[in-house]
Amino acid sequence: MLNKCNQLDSLKAFIRERYAMQKLLFGILVVMSTLGSGLLLSGAALADTAQSGLTLQGPDKVREGYFQLRVDGVAEEDTFVIELASSAQFATVENTFAPLGAFRQLSLSGFDDGRYYFRAVHSGTGEYSNIHQLDVVHYPLWQALSLFVLGALLFISLLVTMLILTRRAARNHKEPRHG
């Protein structure tokens, strides 16, 4: 009996030491990740200040017809618009989009399959950003319809299973027990 108590006490001490070690390692990991993300953020801030001019960023290819564009290199009080064209030469600007207030990101949706070109224009100086090319390629109709049919079949099978089990449970509850 005494031997089992000693074993239990030593096991408890081992667990306490291991738990303390894990807490210490987790604390070190949190501190290091915080420092690392701070360094990354300060490095990004330095890169932003070192880079002058307007830059437009966004995805290169989307499958859904909606996406976000982000403009960097514009002061908070400055305004800009994003222009859309069907060619990289911007011979004809098809549409312009202006974000609200001091927002630097713009969400756009409703685009059909095709290739689109965007650039940002600083409203005050007329400075242009880089030209960003975006390809919209929606999922094929057969794939969307097959996923819809699969989801409908799963829903119907779940509904039928629930009805059968509910009736079975109600029938078992009403039957008198013999014994």
mmCIF file of N, CA, C and O in Angstrom, residues 79-160:
data_model
loop_
_atom_site.group_PDB
_atom_site.id
_atom_site.type_symbol
_atom_site.label_atom_id
_atom_site.label_comp_id
_atom_site.label_asym_id
_atom_site.label_seq_id
_atom_site.Cartn_x
_atom_site.Cartn_y
_atom_site.Cartn_z
ATOM 1 N N THR A 79 -7.551 61.006 -51.752
ATOM 2 C CA THR A 79 -8.559 60.149 -52.366
ATOM 3 C C THR A 79 -8.029 59.602 -53.683
ATOM 4 O O THR A 79 -7.090 60.139 -54.274
ATOM 5 N N PHE A 80 -8.651 58.535 -54.132
ATOM 6 C CA PHE A 80 -8.258 57.900 -55.385
ATOM 7 C C PHE A 80 -9.471 57.184 -55.957
ATOM 8 O O PHE A 80 -10.477 56.990 -55.272
ATOM 9 N N VAL A 81 -9.368 56.793 -57.201
ATOM 10 C CA VAL A 81 -10.380 55.959 -57.833
ATOM 11 C C VAL A 81 -9.663 54.784 -58.488
ATOM 12 O O VAL A 81 -8.476 54.864 -58.806
ATOM 13 N N ILE A 82 -10.394 53.732 -58.682
ATOM 14 C CA ILE A 82 -9.864 52.569 -59.393
ATOM 15 C C ILE A 82 -10.571 52.499 -60.735
ATOM 16 O O ILE A 82 -11.796 52.536 -60.804
ATOM 17 N N GLU A 83 -9.765 52.437 -61.786
ATOM 18 C CA GLU A 83 -10.316 52.387 -63.139
ATOM 19 C C GLU A 83 -10.291 50.950 -63.658
ATOM 20 O O GLU A 83 -9.381 50.197 -63.356
ATOM 21 N N LEU A 84 -11.290 50.634 -64.476
ATOM 22 C CA LEU A 84 -11.402 49.317 -65.093
ATOM 23 C C LEU A 84 -11.341 49.472 -66.600
ATOM 24 O O LEU A 84 -11.979 50.364 -67.166
ATOM 25 N N ALA A 85 -10.562 48.615 -67.256
ATOM 26 C CA ALA A 85 -10.473 48.618 -68.720
ATOM 27 C C ALA A 85 -10.400 47.178 -69.207
ATOM 28 O O ALA A 85 -10.089 46.255 -68.451
ATOM 29 N N SER A 86 -10.667 46.993 -70.486
ATOM 30 C CA SER A 86 -10.605 45.651 -71.064
ATOM 31 C C SER A 86 -9.259 45.392 -71.750
ATOM 32 O O SER A 86 -9.024 44.297 -72.235
ATOM 33 N N SER A 87 -8.387 46.398 -71.776
ATOM 34 C CA SER A 87 -7.052 46.198 -72.346
ATOM 35 C C SER A 87 -6.016 46.853 -71.426
ATOM 36 O O SER A 87 -6.312 47.790 -70.694
ATOM 37 N N ALA A 88 -4.803 46.353 -71.499
ATOM 38 C CA ALA A 88 -3.735 46.859 -70.638
ATOM 39 C C ALA A 88 -3.301 48.272 -71.023
ATOM 40 O O ALA A 88 -2.655 48.959 -70.234
ATOM 41 N N GLN A 89 -3.679 48.732 -72.211
ATOM 42 C CA GLN A 89 -3.316 50.078 -72.641
ATOM 43 C C GLN A 89 -4.267 51.141 -72.089
ATOM 44 O O GLN A 89 -3.992 52.326 -72.192
ATOM 45 N N PHE A 90 -5.376 50.734 -71.512
ATOM 46 C CA PHE A 90 -6.381 51.647 -70.964
ATOM 47 C C PHE A 90 -6.818 52.678 -72.013
ATOM 48 O O PHE A 90 -6.983 53.855 -71.720
ATOM 49 N N ALA A 91 -7.001 52.213 -73.251
ATOM 50 C CA ALA A 91 -7.485 53.102 -74.312
ATOM 51 C C ALA A 91 -8.871 53.625 -73.961
ATOM 52 O O ALA A 91 -9.178 54.799 -74.197
ATOM 53 N N THR A 92 -9.691 52.777 -73.379
ATOM 54 C CA THR A 92 -11.033 53.178 -72.944
ATOM 55 C C THR A 92 -11.239 52.706 -71.517
ATOM 56 O O THR A 92 -11.119 51.513 -71.228
ATOM 57 N N VAL A 93 -11.542 53.655 -70.637
ATOM 58 C CA VAL A 93 -11.869 53.306 -69.256
ATOM 59 C C VAL A 93 -13.350 52.965 -69.222
ATOM 60 O O VAL A 93 -14.198 53.802 -69.507
ATOM 61 N N GLU A 94 -13.649 51.701 -68.881
ATOM 62 C CA GLU A 94 -15.033 51.231 -68.907
ATOM 63 C C GLU A 94 -15.818 51.612 -67.670
ATOM 64 O O GLU A 94 -17.023 51.811 -67.740
ATOM 65 N N ASN A 95 -15.130 51.700 -66.526
ATOM 66 C CA ASN A 95 -15.825 52.026 -65.284
ATOM 67 C C ASN A 95 -14.809 52.530 -64.265
ATOM 68 O O ASN A 95 -13.624 52.213 -64.352
ATOM 69 N N THR A 96 -15.290 53.305 -63.313
ATOM 70 C CA THR A 96 -14.440 53.762 -62.206
ATOM 71 C C THR A 96 -15.139 53.419 -60.900
ATOM 72 O O THR A 96 -16.363 53.451 -60.807
ATOM 73 N N PHE A 97 -14.335 53.095 -59.904
ATOM 74 C CA PHE A 97 -14.844 52.728 -58.588
ATOM 75 C C PHE A 97 -14.110 53.563 -57.551
ATOM 76 O O PHE A 97 -12.883 53.612 -57.559
ATOM 77 N N ALA A 98 -14.852 54.187 -56.658
ATOM 78 C CA ALA A 98 -14.252 55.000 -55.600
ATOM 79 C C ALA A 98 -14.606 54.401 -54.247
ATOM 80 O O ALA A 98 -15.785 54.222 -53.937
ATOM 81 N N PRO A 99 -13.597 54.058 -53.445
ATOM 82 C CA PRO A 99 -13.899 53.554 -52.100
ATOM 83 C C PRO A 99 -14.475 54.656 -51.224
ATOM 84 O O PRO A 99 -14.242 55.848 -51.457
ATOM 85 N N LEU A 100 -15.225 54.264 -50.217
ATOM 86 C CA LEU A 100 -15.831 55.224 -49.302
ATOM 87 C C LEU A 100 -14.827 55.690 -48.257
ATOM 88 O O LEU A 100 -14.090 54.888 -47.693
ATOM 89 N N GLY A 101 -14.801 56.967 -47.998
ATOM 90 C CA GLY A 101 -13.981 57.524 -46.934
ATOM 91 C C GLY A 101 -12.511 57.207 -47.065
ATOM 92 O O GLY A 101 -11.924 57.326 -48.132
ATOM 93 N N ALA A 102 -11.921 56.785 -45.941
ATOM 94 C CA ALA A 102 -10.484 56.523 -45.899
ATOM 95 C C ALA A 102 -10.158 55.056 -46.160
ATOM 96 O O ALA A 102 -9.030 54.622 -45.940
ATOM 97 N N PHE A 103 -11.125 54.284 -46.634
ATOM 98 C CA PHE A 103 -10.866 52.870 -46.915
ATOM 99 C C PHE A 103 -9.858 52.744 -48.048
ATOM 100 O O PHE A 103 -9.884 53.477 -49.016
ATOM 101 N N ARG A 104 -8.975 51.769 -47.926
ATOM 102 C CA ARG A 104 -7.975 51.519 -48.948
ATOM 103 C C ARG A 104 -8.230 50.203 -49.678
ATOM 104 O O ARG A 104 -7.477 49.803 -50.539
ATOM 105 N N GLN A 105 -9.317 49.513 -49.289
ATOM 106 C CA GLN A 105 -9.707 48.277 -49.954
ATOM 107 C C GLN A 105 -11.068 48.466 -50.589
ATOM 108 O O GLN A 105 -11.907 49.214 -50.089
ATOM 109 N N LEU A 106 -11.255 47.773 -51.690
ATOM 110 C CA LEU A 106 -12.511 47.875 -52.416
ATOM 111 C C LEU A 106 -12.945 46.471 -52.802
ATOM 112 O O LEU A 106 -12.164 45.717 -53.385
ATOM 113 N N SER A 107 -14.174 46.111 -52.453
ATOM 114 C CA SER A 107 -14.729 44.808 -52.828
ATOM 115 C C SER A 107 -15.597 44.997 -54.056
ATOM 116 O O SER A 107 -16.480 45.854 -54.073
ATOM 117 N N LEU A 108 -15.343 44.207 -55.068
ATOM 118 C CA LEU A 108 -16.100 44.282 -56.313
ATOM 119 C C LEU A 108 -16.704 42.910 -56.591
ATOM 120 O O LEU A 108 -16.108 41.884 -56.299
ATOM 121 N N SER A 109 -17.899 42.912 -57.192
ATOM 122 C CA SER A 109 -18.554 41.643 -57.502
ATOM 123 C C SER A 109 -19.380 41.787 -58.768
ATOM 124 O O SER A 109 -19.569 42.879 -59.296
ATOM 125 N N GLY A 110 -19.882 40.653 -59.240
ATOM 126 C CA GLY A 110 -20.742 40.642 -60.412
ATOM 127 C C GLY A 110 -19.996 40.590 -61.731
ATOM 128 O O GLY A 110 -20.541 40.960 -62.764
ATOM 129 N N PHE A 111 -18.771 40.108 -61.725
ATOM 130 C CA PHE A 111 -17.973 40.072 -62.948
ATOM 131 C C PHE A 111 -18.165 38.743 -63.676
ATOM 132 O O PHE A 111 -18.135 37.673 -63.071
ATOM 133 N N ASP A 112 -18.359 38.803 -64.982
ATOM 134 C CA ASP A 112 -18.485 37.620 -65.827
ATOM 135 C C ASP A 112 -17.098 37.071 -66.144
ATOM 136 O O ASP A 112 -16.074 37.702 -65.858
ATOM 137 N N ASP A 113 -17.072 35.908 -66.783
ATOM 138 C CA ASP A 113 -15.804 35.342 -67.229
ATOM 139 C C ASP A 113 -15.083 36.328 -68.143
ATOM 140 O O ASP A 113 -15.708 36.971 -68.986
ATOM 141 N N GLY A 114 -13.787 36.448 -67.969
ATOM 142 C CA GLY A 114 -13.008 37.324 -68.834
ATOM 143 C C GLY A 114 -11.769 37.839 -68.141
ATOM 144 O O GLY A 114 -11.493 37.540 -66.984
ATOM 145 N N ARG A 115 -11.021 38.652 -68.863
ATOM 146 C CA ARG A 115 -9.808 39.277 -68.347
ATOM 147 C C ARG A 115 -10.095 40.757 -68.146
ATOM 148 O O ARG A 115 -10.595 41.433 -69.032
ATOM 149 N N TYR A 116 -9.730 41.257 -66.967
ATOM 150 C CA TYR A 116 -9.979 42.647 -66.612
ATOM 151 C C TYR A 116 -8.668 43.296 -66.178
ATOM 152 O O TYR A 116 -7.803 42.645 -65.589
ATOM 153 N N TYR A 117 -8.554 44.594 -66.447
ATOM 154 C CA TYR A 117 -7.366 45.358 -66.066
ATOM 155 C C TYR A 117 -7.809 46.505 -65.164
ATOM 156 O O TYR A 117 -8.777 47.211 -65.458
ATOM 157 N N PHE A 118 -7.080 46.678 -64.061
ATOM 158 C CA PHE A 118 -7.396 47.718 -63.090
ATOM 159 C C PHE A 118 -6.155 48.563 -62.832
ATOM 160 O O PHE A 118 -5.024 48.075 -62.903
ATOM 161 N N ARG A 119 -6.390 49.809 -62.505
ATOM 162 C CA ARG A 119 -5.320 50.676 -62.017
ATOM 163 C C ARG A 119 -5.952 51.715 -61.099
ATOM 164 O O ARG A 119 -7.123 52.060 -61.233
ATOM 165 N N ALA A 120 -5.153 52.201 -60.167
ATOM 166 C CA ALA A 120 -5.609 53.246 -59.260
ATOM 167 C C ALA A 120 -5.090 54.586 -59.756
ATOM 168 O O ALA A 120 -3.987 54.669 -60.315
ATOM 169 N N VAL A 121 -5.901 55.621 -59.582
ATOM 170 C CA VAL A 121 -5.517 56.975 -59.981
ATOM 171 C C VAL A 121 -5.688 57.889 -58.779
ATOM 172 O O VAL A 121 -6.777 57.977 -58.203
ATOM 173 N N HIS A 122 -4.606 58.562 -58.396
ATOM 174 C CA HIS A 122 -4.653 59.523 -57.300
ATOM 175 C C HIS A 122 -5.464 60.730 -57.754
ATOM 176 O O HIS A 122 -5.175 61.328 -58.788
ATOM 177 N N SER A 123 -6.488 61.077 -57.003
ATOM 178 C CA SER A 123 -7.390 62.162 -57.422
ATOM 179 C C SER A 123 -6.710 63.523 -57.439
ATOM 180 O O SER A 123 -7.029 64.374 -58.273
ATOM 181 N N GLY A 124 -5.767 63.737 -56.538
ATOM 182 C CA GLY A 124 -5.118 65.047 -56.466
ATOM 183 C C GLY A 124 -4.004 65.230 -57.483
ATOM 184 O O GLY A 124 -3.940 66.241 -58.190
ATOM 185 N N THR A 125 -3.116 64.257 -57.587
ATOM 186 C CA THR A 125 -1.933 64.406 -58.446
ATOM 187 C C THR A 125 -2.119 63.790 -59.826
ATOM 188 O O THR A 125 -1.342 64.080 -60.735
ATOM 189 N N GLY A 126 -3.099 62.900 -59.978
ATOM 190 C CA GLY A 126 -3.285 62.233 -61.253
ATOM 191 C C GLY A 126 -2.300 61.099 -61.479
ATOM 192 O O GLY A 126 -2.214 60.546 -62.576
ATOM 193 N N GLU A 127 -1.546 60.732 -60.448
ATOM 194 C CA GLU A 127 -0.565 59.656 -60.542
ATOM 195 C C GLU A 127 -1.273 58.306 -60.715
ATOM 196 O O GLU A 127 -2.300 58.045 -60.095
ATOM 197 N N TYR A 128 -0.727 57.457 -61.570
ATOM 198 C CA TYR A 128 -1.289 56.137 -61.825
ATOM 199 C C TYR A 128 -0.514 55.076 -61.059
ATOM 200 O O TYR A 128 0.687 55.191 -60.874
ATOM 201 N N SER A 129 -1.206 54.028 -60.688
ATOM 202 C CA SER A 129 -0.558 52.878 -60.046
ATOM 203 C C SER A 129 -0.132 51.882 -61.121
ATOM 204 O O SER A 129 -0.301 52.128 -62.322
ATOM 205 N N ASN A 130 0.371 50.784 -60.665
ATOM 206 C CA ASN A 130 0.652 49.673 -61.577
ATOM 207 C C ASN A 130 -0.673 49.157 -62.155
ATOM 208 O O ASN A 130 -1.742 49.392 -61.605
ATOM 209 N N ILE A 131 -0.588 48.472 -63.266
ATOM 210 C CA ILE A 131 -1.781 47.872 -63.872
ATOM 211 C C ILE A 131 -1.893 46.449 -63.348
ATOM 212 O O ILE A 131 -0.945 45.668 -63.428
ATOM 213 N N HIS A 132 -3.054 46.143 -62.796
ATOM 214 C CA HIS A 132 -3.286 44.814 -62.235
ATOM 215 C C HIS A 132 -4.223 44.035 -63.144
ATOM 216 O O HIS A 132 -5.331 44.464 -63.420
ATOM 217 N N GLN A 133 -3.745 42.891 -63.611
ATOM 218 C CA GLN A 133 -4.546 42.023 -64.488
ATOM 219 C C GLN A 133 -5.257 40.977 -63.645
ATOM 220 O O GLN A 133 -4.648 40.351 -62.787
ATOM 221 N N LEU A 134 -6.561 40.780 -63.912
ATOM 222 C CA LEU A 134 -7.353 39.812 -63.164
ATOM 223 C C LEU A 134 -8.160 38.967 -64.138
ATOM 224 O O LEU A 134 -8.818 39.518 -65.031
ATOM 225 N N ASP A 135 -8.094 37.662 -63.969
ATOM 226 C CA ASP A 135 -8.869 36.736 -64.795
ATOM 227 C C ASP A 135 -10.000 36.161 -63.956
ATOM 228 O O ASP A 135 -9.760 35.658 -62.854
ATOM 229 N N VAL A 136 -11.220 36.221 -64.496
ATOM 230 C CA VAL A 136 -12.388 35.630 -63.847
ATOM 231 C C VAL A 136 -12.778 34.406 -64.667
ATOM 232 O O VAL A 136 -13.060 34.518 -65.859
ATOM 233 N N VAL A 137 -12.733 33.245 -64.025
ATOM 234 C CA VAL A 137 -13.109 31.990 -64.671
ATOM 235 C C VAL A 137 -14.039 31.261 -63.697
ATOM 236 O O VAL A 137 -13.575 30.654 -62.735
ATOM 237 N N HIS A 138 -15.338 31.362 -63.928
ATOM 238 C CA HIS A 138 -16.312 30.735 -63.037
ATOM 239 C C HIS A 138 -16.251 29.218 -63.142
ATOM 240 O O HIS A 138 -15.780 28.654 -64.137
ATOM 241 N N TYR A 139 -16.754 28.572 -62.100
ATOM 242 C CA TYR A 139 -16.880 27.117 -62.126
ATOM 243 C C TYR A 139 -17.857 26.731 -63.237
ATOM 244 O O TYR A 139 -18.819 27.441 -63.503
ATOM 245 N N PRO A 140 -17.653 25.574 -63.876
ATOM 246 C CA PRO A 140 -18.566 25.158 -64.936
ATOM 247 C C PRO A 140 -19.956 24.848 -64.368
ATOM 248 O O PRO A 140 -20.096 24.441 -63.212
ATOM 249 N N LEU A 141 -20.976 25.024 -65.199
ATOM 250 C CA LEU A 141 -22.364 24.833 -64.779
ATOM 251 C C LEU A 141 -22.606 23.391 -64.342
ATOM 252 O O LEU A 141 -23.312 23.148 -63.359
ATOM 253 N N TRP A 142 -22.027 22.419 -65.032
ATOM 254 C CA TRP A 142 -22.245 21.018 -64.670
ATOM 255 C C TRP A 142 -21.739 20.734 -63.261
ATOM 256 O O TRP A 142 -22.333 19.967 -62.513
ATOM 257 N N GLN A 143 -20.648 21.393 -62.860
ATOM 258 C CA GLN A 143 -20.097 21.166 -61.532
ATOM 259 C C GLN A 143 -21.003 21.770 -60.469
ATOM 260 O O GLN A 143 -21.273 21.145 -59.440
ATOM 261 N N ALA A 144 -21.508 22.959 -60.731
ATOM 262 C CA ALA A 144 -22.403 23.605 -59.778
ATOM 263 C C ALA A 144 -23.697 22.811 -59.627
ATOM 264 O O ALA A 144 -24.184 22.596 -58.511
ATOM 265 N N LEU A 145 -24.258 22.360 -60.746
ATOM 266 C CA LEU A 145 -25.506 21.593 -60.691
ATOM 267 C C LEU A 145 -25.301 20.233 -60.023
ATOM 268 O O LEU A 145 -26.163 19.778 -59.265
ATOM 269 N N SER A 146 -24.176 19.584 -60.279
ATOM 270 C CA SER A 146 -23.932 18.288 -59.644
ATOM 271 C C SER A 146 -23.768 18.435 -58.131
ATOM 272 O O SER A 146 -24.260 17.604 -57.367
ATOM 273 N N LEU A 147 -23.114 19.491 -57.692
ATOM 274 C CA LEU A 147 -23.001 19.731 -56.247
ATOM 275 C C LEU A 147 -24.361 20.048 -55.630
ATOM 276 O O LEU A 147 -24.665 19.623 -54.513
ATOM 277 N N PHE A 148 -25.202 20.771 -56.376
ATOM 278 C CA PHE A 148 -26.550 21.068 -55.889
ATOM 279 C C PHE A 148 -27.356 19.782 -55.754
ATOM 280 O O PHE A 148 -28.036 19.556 -54.745
ATOM 281 N N VAL A 149 -27.305 18.914 -56.751
ATOM 282 C CA VAL A 149 -28.051 17.654 -56.714
ATOM 283 C C VAL A 149 -27.533 16.769 -55.576
ATOM 284 O O VAL A 149 -28.325 16.164 -54.845
ATOM 285 N N LEU A 150 -26.229 16.691 -55.401
ATOM 286 C CA LEU A 150 -25.657 15.906 -54.317
ATOM 287 C C LEU A 150 -26.133 16.429 -52.961
ATOM 288 O O LEU A 150 -26.517 15.653 -52.081
ATOM 289 N N GLY A 151 -26.125 17.742 -52.786
ATOM 290 C CA GLY A 151 -26.610 18.336 -51.537
ATOM 291 C C GLY A 151 -28.084 18.060 -51.311
ATOM 292 O O GLY A 151 -28.513 17.770 -50.190
ATOM 293 N N ALA A 152 -28.892 18.124 -52.374
ATOM 294 C CA ALA A 152 -30.324 17.839 -52.251
ATOM 295 C C ALA A 152 -30.546 16.387 -51.857
ATOM 296 O O ALA A 152 -31.396 16.084 -51.005
ATOM 297 N N LEU A 153 -29.793 15.452 -52.449
ATOM 298 C CA LEU A 153 -29.927 14.039 -52.099
ATOM 299 C C LEU A 153 -29.535 13.779 -50.642
ATOM 300 O O LEU A 153 -30.212 13.026 -49.935
ATOM 301 N N LEU A 154 -28.474 14.402 -50.194
ATOM 302 C CA LEU A 154 -28.068 14.251 -48.795
ATOM 303 C C LEU A 154 -29.130 14.816 -47.853
ATOM 304 O O LEU A 154 -29.443 14.225 -46.814
ATOM 305 N N PHE A 155 -29.699 15.953 -48.200
ATOM 306 C CA PHE A 155 -30.735 16.564 -47.370
ATOM 307 C C PHE A 155 -31.964 15.669 -47.312
ATOM 308 O O PHE A 155 -32.532 15.442 -46.233
ATOM 309 N N ILE A 156 -32.394 15.121 -48.447
ATOM 310 C CA ILE A 156 -33.577 14.257 -48.479
ATOM 311 C C ILE A 156 -33.331 12.978 -47.682
ATOM 312 O O ILE A 156 -34.195 12.538 -46.916
ATOM 313 N N SER A 157 -32.142 12.398 -47.825
ATOM 314 C CA SER A 157 -31.841 11.185 -47.059
ATOM 315 C C SER A 157 -31.812 11.471 -45.559
ATOM 316 O O SER A 157 -32.289 10.660 -44.760
ATOM 317 N N LEU A 158 -31.300 12.604 -45.152
ATOM 318 C CA LEU A 158 -31.303 12.985 -43.744
ATOM 319 C C LEU A 158 -32.724 13.174 -43.246
ATOM 320 O O LEU A 158 -33.086 12.721 -42.153
ATOM 321 N N LEU A 159 -33.562 13.816 -44.027
ATOM 322 C CA LEU A 159 -34.956 14.052 -43.662
ATOM 323 C C LEU A 159 -35.708 12.730 -43.520
ATOM 324 O O LEU A 159 -36.429 12.531 -42.527
ATOM 325 N N VAL A 160 -35.533 11.804 -44.473
ATOM 326 C CA VAL A 160 -36.203 10.508 -44.418
ATOM 327 C C VAL A 160 -35.725 9.723 -43.198
ATOM 328 O O VAL A 160 -36.528 9.123 -42.477
#
